[in-house]
C-alpha positions as semicolon CSV with decimal commas, in nm:
position;residue;x (nm);y (nm);z (nm)
1;X;-1,961;4,989;3,183
2;X;-1,706;4,792;3,360
3;X;-1,775;4,535;3,651
4;X;-1,510;4,360;3,838
5;X;-1,604;4,025;3,991
6;X;-1,428;3,783;4,238
7;X;-1,486;3,407;4,242
8;X;-1,707;3,424;4,557
9;X;-1,972;3,606;4,351
10;X;-2,224;3,475;4,104
11;X;-2,168;3,571;3,754
12;X;-2,529;3,479;3,676
13;X;-2,654;3,726;3,927
14;X;-2,426;3,999;3,773
15;X;-2,578;3,907;3,417
16;X;-2,921;3,919;3,538
17;X;-2,875;4,255;3,683
18;X;-2,726;4,419;3,363
19;X;-2,945;4,696;3,216
20;X;-2,669;4,858;2,984
21;X;-2,611;4,800;2,629
22;X;-2,224;4,747;2,654
23;X;-2,087;4,569;2,970
24;X;-1,737;4,446;3,024
25;X;-1,721;4,193;3,325
26;X;-1,354;4,160;3,441
27;X;-1,318;3,833;3,618
28;X;-1,062;3,784;3,889
29;X;-0,851;3,460;3,873
30;X;-1,039;3,157;4,020
31;X;-1,297;2,886;3,970
32;X;-1,655;2,998;3,927
33;X;-1,859;2,684;3,966
34;X;-2,208;2,763;3,830
35;X;-2,432;2,719;3,534
36;X;-2,441;3,035;3,327
37;X;-2,706;3,165;3,082
38;X;-2,625;3,476;2,879
39;X;-2,922;3,612;2,676
40;X;-2,831;3,984;2,658
41;X;-2,633;4,150;2,385
42;X;-2,278;4,287;2,383
43;X;-2,160;4,141;2,699
44;X;-1,782;4,085;2,726
45;X;-1,602;3,850;2,977
46;X;-1,228;3,929;3,038
47;X;-1,033;3,696;3,264
48;X;-0,741;3,835;3,473
49;X;-0,494;3,576;3,351
50;X;-0,512;3,330;3,072
51;X;-0,602;2,986;3,197
52;X;-0,675;3,098;3,543
53;X;-1,042;3,200;3,516
54;X;-1,240;2,883;3,506
55;X;-1,621;2,864;3,442
56;X;-1,724;2,499;3,534
57;X;-2,013;2,279;3,591
58;X;-2,072;1,915;3,554
59;X;-2,402;1,817;3,377
60;X;-2,426;1,558;3,109
61;X;-2,693;1,478;2,863
62;X;-2,808;1,183;3,086
63;X;-2,793;1,373;3,410
64;X;-3,126;1,393;3,582
65;X;-3,272;1,742;3,600
66;X;-3,267;1,908;3,936
67;X;-3,581;2,088;3,840
68;X;-3,769;1,753;3,740
69;X;-3,606;1,427;3,820
70;X;-3,820;1,248;3,571
71;X;-3,631;1,413;3,297
72;X;-3,263;1,442;3,181
73;X;-3,080;1,753;3,073
74;X;-3,013;1,652;2,717
75;X;-2,716;1,771;2,534
76;X;-2,825;2,119;2,497
77;X;-2,917;2,144;2,860
78;X;-2,583;2,002;2,980
79;X;-2,384;2,324;2,886
80;X;-2,195;2,497;3,155
81;X;-2,230;2,828;2,971
82;X;-2,519;2,890;2,721
83;X;-2,529;3,194;2,479
84;X;-2,863;3,230;2,342
85;X;-2,927;3,414;2,003
86;X;-3,007;3,721;2,201
87;X;-2,639;3,728;2,319
88;X;-2,520;3,883;1,975
89;X;-2,192;4,052;2,009
90;X;-2,060;3,845;2,306
91;X;-1,685;3,853;2,353
92;X;-1,460;3,649;2,579
93;X;-1,090;3,673;2,660
94;X;-0,874;3,451;2,879
95;X;-1,170;3,243;2,987
96;X;-1,178;2,862;3,035
97;X;-1,513;2,703;2,968
98;X;-1,524;2,357;3,123
99;X;-1,757;2,076;3,187
100;X;-1,595;1,840;3,431
101;X;-1,857;1,560;3,411
102;X;-1,656;1,241;3,506
103;X;-1,678;1,100;3,145
104;X;-1,427;0,806;3,193
105;X;-1,579;0,672;3,510
106;X;-1,955;0,753;3,454
107;X;-2,198;0,467;3,389
108;X;-2,448;0,703;3,224
109;X;-2,571;0,599;2,869
110;X;-2,578;0,955;2,749
111;X;-2,233;1,112;2,811
112;X;-2,239;1,418;2,608
113;X;-2,129;1,706;2,832
114;X;-2,097;2,057;2,671
115;X;-1,883;2,325;2,803
116;X;-2,021;2,604;2,571
117;X;-2,330;2,617;2,370
118;X;-2,307;2,918;2,125
119;X;-2,620;3,054;1,940
120;X;-2,480;3,401;1,938
121;X;-2,401;3,586;1,607
122;X;-2,079;3,788;1,602
123;X;-1,930;3,617;1,888
124;X;-1,565;3,649;1,951
125;X;-1,321;3,424;2,160
126;X;-0,945;3,515;2,217
127;X;-0,715;3,323;2,427
128;X;-0,989;3,099;2,561
129;X;-1,015;2,719;2,648
130;X;-1,285;2,471;2,600
131;X;-1,257;2,159;2,816
132;X;-1,450;1,832;2,814
133;X;-1,486;1,502;2,633
134;X;-1,782;1,437;2,420
135;X;-1,954;1,747;2,256
136;X;-1,727;2,008;2,427
137;X;-1,804;2,308;2,207
138;X;-2,145;2,325;2,060
139;X;-2,079;2,607;1,788
140;X;-2,455;2,601;1,688
141;X;-2,573;2,929;1,521
142;X;-2,460;3,266;1,386
143;X;-2,099;3,380;1,287
144;X;-1,838;3,286;1,554
145;X;-1,453;3,355;1,574
146;X;-1,220;3,163;1,782
147;X;-0,851;3,289;1,787
148;X;-0,545;3,169;1,985
149;X;-0,762;2,914;2,165
150;X;-0,747;2,566;2,293
151;X;-1,022;2,314;2,232
152;X;-1,020;1,933;2,366
153;X;-1,236;1,630;2,361
154;X;-1,262;1,300;2,217
155;X;-1,591;1,261;2,023
156;X;-1,771;1,518;1,803
157;X;-1,605;1,777;2,049
158;X;-1,666;2,082;1,803
159;X;-2,012;2,038;1,655
160;X;-2,323;2,220;1,532
161;X;-2,443;2,450;1,246
162;X;-2,260;2,776;1,319
163;X;-2,057;2,952;1,049
164;X;-1,726;2,951;1,251
165;X;-1,372;3,042;1,190
166;X;-1,088;2,886;1,404
167;X;-0,743;3,051;1,372
168;X;-0,423;2,961;1,536
169;X;-0,603;2,722;1,764
170;X;-0,488;2,390;1,930
171;X;-0,740;2,123;1,865
172;X;-0,657;1,847;2,111
173;X;-0,803;1,498;2,083
174;X;-0,799;1,307;2,408
175;X;-0,725;0,933;2,390
176;X;-1,024;0,700;2,411
177;X;-1,010;0,371;2,585
178;X;-1,215;0,187;2,317
179;X;-1,341;0,283;1,953
180;X;-1,227;0,570;1,745
181;X;-1,259;0,950;1,811
182;X;-1,389;1,226;1,594
183;X;-1,286;1,597;1,611
184;X;-1,594;1,763;1,470
185;X;-1,953;1,704;1,353
186;X;-2,076;2,006;1,154
187;X;-2,446;2,030;1,084
188;X;-2,435;2,317;0,844
189;X;-2,754;2,422;0,680
190;X;-2,791;2,345;0,314
191;X;-2,817;2,730;0,219
192;X;-2,514;2,828;0,412
193;X;-2,208;2,860;0,182
194;X;-1,952;2,817;0,456
195;X;-1,962;2,605;0,776
196;X;-1,659;2,547;0,990
197;X;-1,312;2,676;0,887
198;X;-0,979;2,594;1,059
199;X;-0,689;2,809;0,950
200;X;-0,331;2,768;1,079
201;X;-0,446;2,539;1,349
202;X;-0,258;2,237;1,533
203;X;-0,445;1,910;1,547
204;X;-0,267;1,707;1,816
205;X;-0,345;1,429;2,045
206;X;-0,216;1,188;2,328
207;X;-0,379;0,898;2,156
208;X;-0,238;0,639;1,915
209;X;-0,164;0,674;1,542
210;X;-0,450;0,634;1,301
211;X;-0,743;0,653;1,561
212;X;-0,913;0,977;1,508
213;X;-1,142;1,106;1,214
214;X;-1,132;1,470;1,140
215;X;-1,502;1,477;1,143
216;X;-1,838;1,336;1,014
217;X;-2,151;1,493;0,886
218;X;-2,425;1,554;1,149
219;X;-2,786;1,576;1,023
220;X;-2,980;1,629;1,356
221;X;-3,261;1,376;1,375
222;X;-3,181;1,273;1,029
223;X;-3,401;1,579;0,899
224;X;-3,347;1,723;0,550
225;X;-3,192;2,077;0,496
226;X;-2,846;2,003;0,610
227;X;-2,524;1,998;0,411
228;X;-2,237;1,989;0,655
229;X;-1,940;2,200;0,568
230;X;-1,582;2,205;0,702
231;X;-1,232;2,309;0,576
232;X;-0,892;2,240;0,737
233;X;-0,625;2,458;0,581
234;X;-0,272;2,564;0,650
235;X;-0,285;2,346;0,961
236;X;-0,072;2,058;1,137
237;X;-0,234;1,731;1,145
238;X;-0,084;1,474;1,389
239;X;-0,034;1,110;1,333
240;X;-0,361;1,032;1,535
241;X;-0,560;1,140;1,230
242;X;-0,720;0,854;1,025
243;X;-0,582;0,796;0,691
244;X;-0,943;0,822;0,541
245;X;-0,982;1,152;0,721
246;X;-1,359;1,171;0,737
247;X;-1,625;0,915;0,834
248;X;-2,000;0,860;0,794
249;X;-2,264;0,943;1,066
250;X;-2,610;0,807;1,097
251;X;-2,605;0,675;0,734
252;X;-2,481;1,004;0,587
253;X;-2,160;0,971;0,400
254;X;-1,873;1,231;0,417
255;X;-1,857;1,215;0,031
256;X;-2,198;1,397;0,018
257;X;-2,083;1,661;0,271
258;X;-1,863;1,978;0,201
259;X;-1,560;1,851;0,356
260;X;-1,220;1,979;0,225
261;X;-0,854;2,038;0,304
262;X;-0,598;2,263;0,179
263;X;-0,212;2,319;0,234
264;X;-0,190;2,093;0,559
265;X;0,131;1,929;0,680
266;X;0,231;1,659;0,941
267;X;0,206;1,297;0,966
268;X;-0,185;1,305;0,957
269;X;-0,197;1,514;0,637
270;X;-0,236;1,245;0,366
271;X;-0,363;1,282;0,022
272;X;-0,589;1,012;-0,106
273;X;-0,917;0,971;-0,304
274;X;-1,127;1,011;0,025
275;X;-0,977;1,339;0,132
276;X;-1,071;1,610;-0,111
277;X;-0,827;1,897;-0,158
278;X;-0,929;2,262;-0,283
279;X;-0,747;2,438;-0,537
280;X;-0,559;2,762;-0,473
281;X;-0,813;2,958;-0,690
282;X;-1,091;2,819;-0,486
283;X;-0,962;2,945;-0,165
284;X;-1,090;3,296;-0,224
285;X;-1,438;3,171;-0,154
286;X;-1,338;3,055;0,200
287;X;-1,177;3,361;0,335
288;X;-1,223;3,513;0,678
289;X;-1,326;3,845;0,523
290;X;-1,592;3,674;0,311
291;X;-1,733;3,484;0,604
292;X;-1,727;3,798;0,830
293;X;-1,849;4,051;0,582
294;X;-1,995;4,365;0,767
295;X;-1,824;4,252;1,091
296;X;-1,523;4,455;1,176
297;X;-1,326;4,212;1,423
């Protein structure tokens, strides 16, 4: 079933009305300002032109809830678009997911502002953009594939416990006025062999040299059962990447996480004792085919 939508219509209303098992929603160019929850399987969003279909909202973690002004949304509730675990098989092409919370000027204490929270297994994104500052893309659960896409932020802007593969993506670290930045904060479960994989990506920035860590290990609420995993391979690392590569988080050391690199290049690709490099024969354990076994992309 194909549904065509203009930007004066509500995407949420369309989704709520869906009763079919396979639906493609074709979005005409424009800005769609609304908070969207997708909890149905096999929905596909296709944008008319790359970069010109923008789904945007402006909640942050510390924003007071419109439903109950005694509470705040929290990080998860701040998301512009949320895909629940019921949204298995979700696909998006040529869609911009954006949270335009005014991070630089806001006086809120909790500035996390998610553009997309994704709990959907077998979710696929091609030619998409994910725009924000802190906690832009919450890649949280299931198997996820991001290809030919652009992701930007300044602190932990790719984070969560999903098994996610990023291919031919531009990972852009926005300059911070103070302090260092972090690209990712995986929270991979201990029993998951693979967490985040970045293959043939470009890690770029408008910040200064040696100011951004590749990532740090996130253990939500310091609970047991996590062993964060991330591999960056065959990718360009700009001069903004810190010489140490990886950093600690909440008392958890990157040395105890599964953080590795392989065959990278660029000014930020530095080999030292703090940055572990996989051997060529080990790479077969981290292939896209192995991660996405029984999923024909």
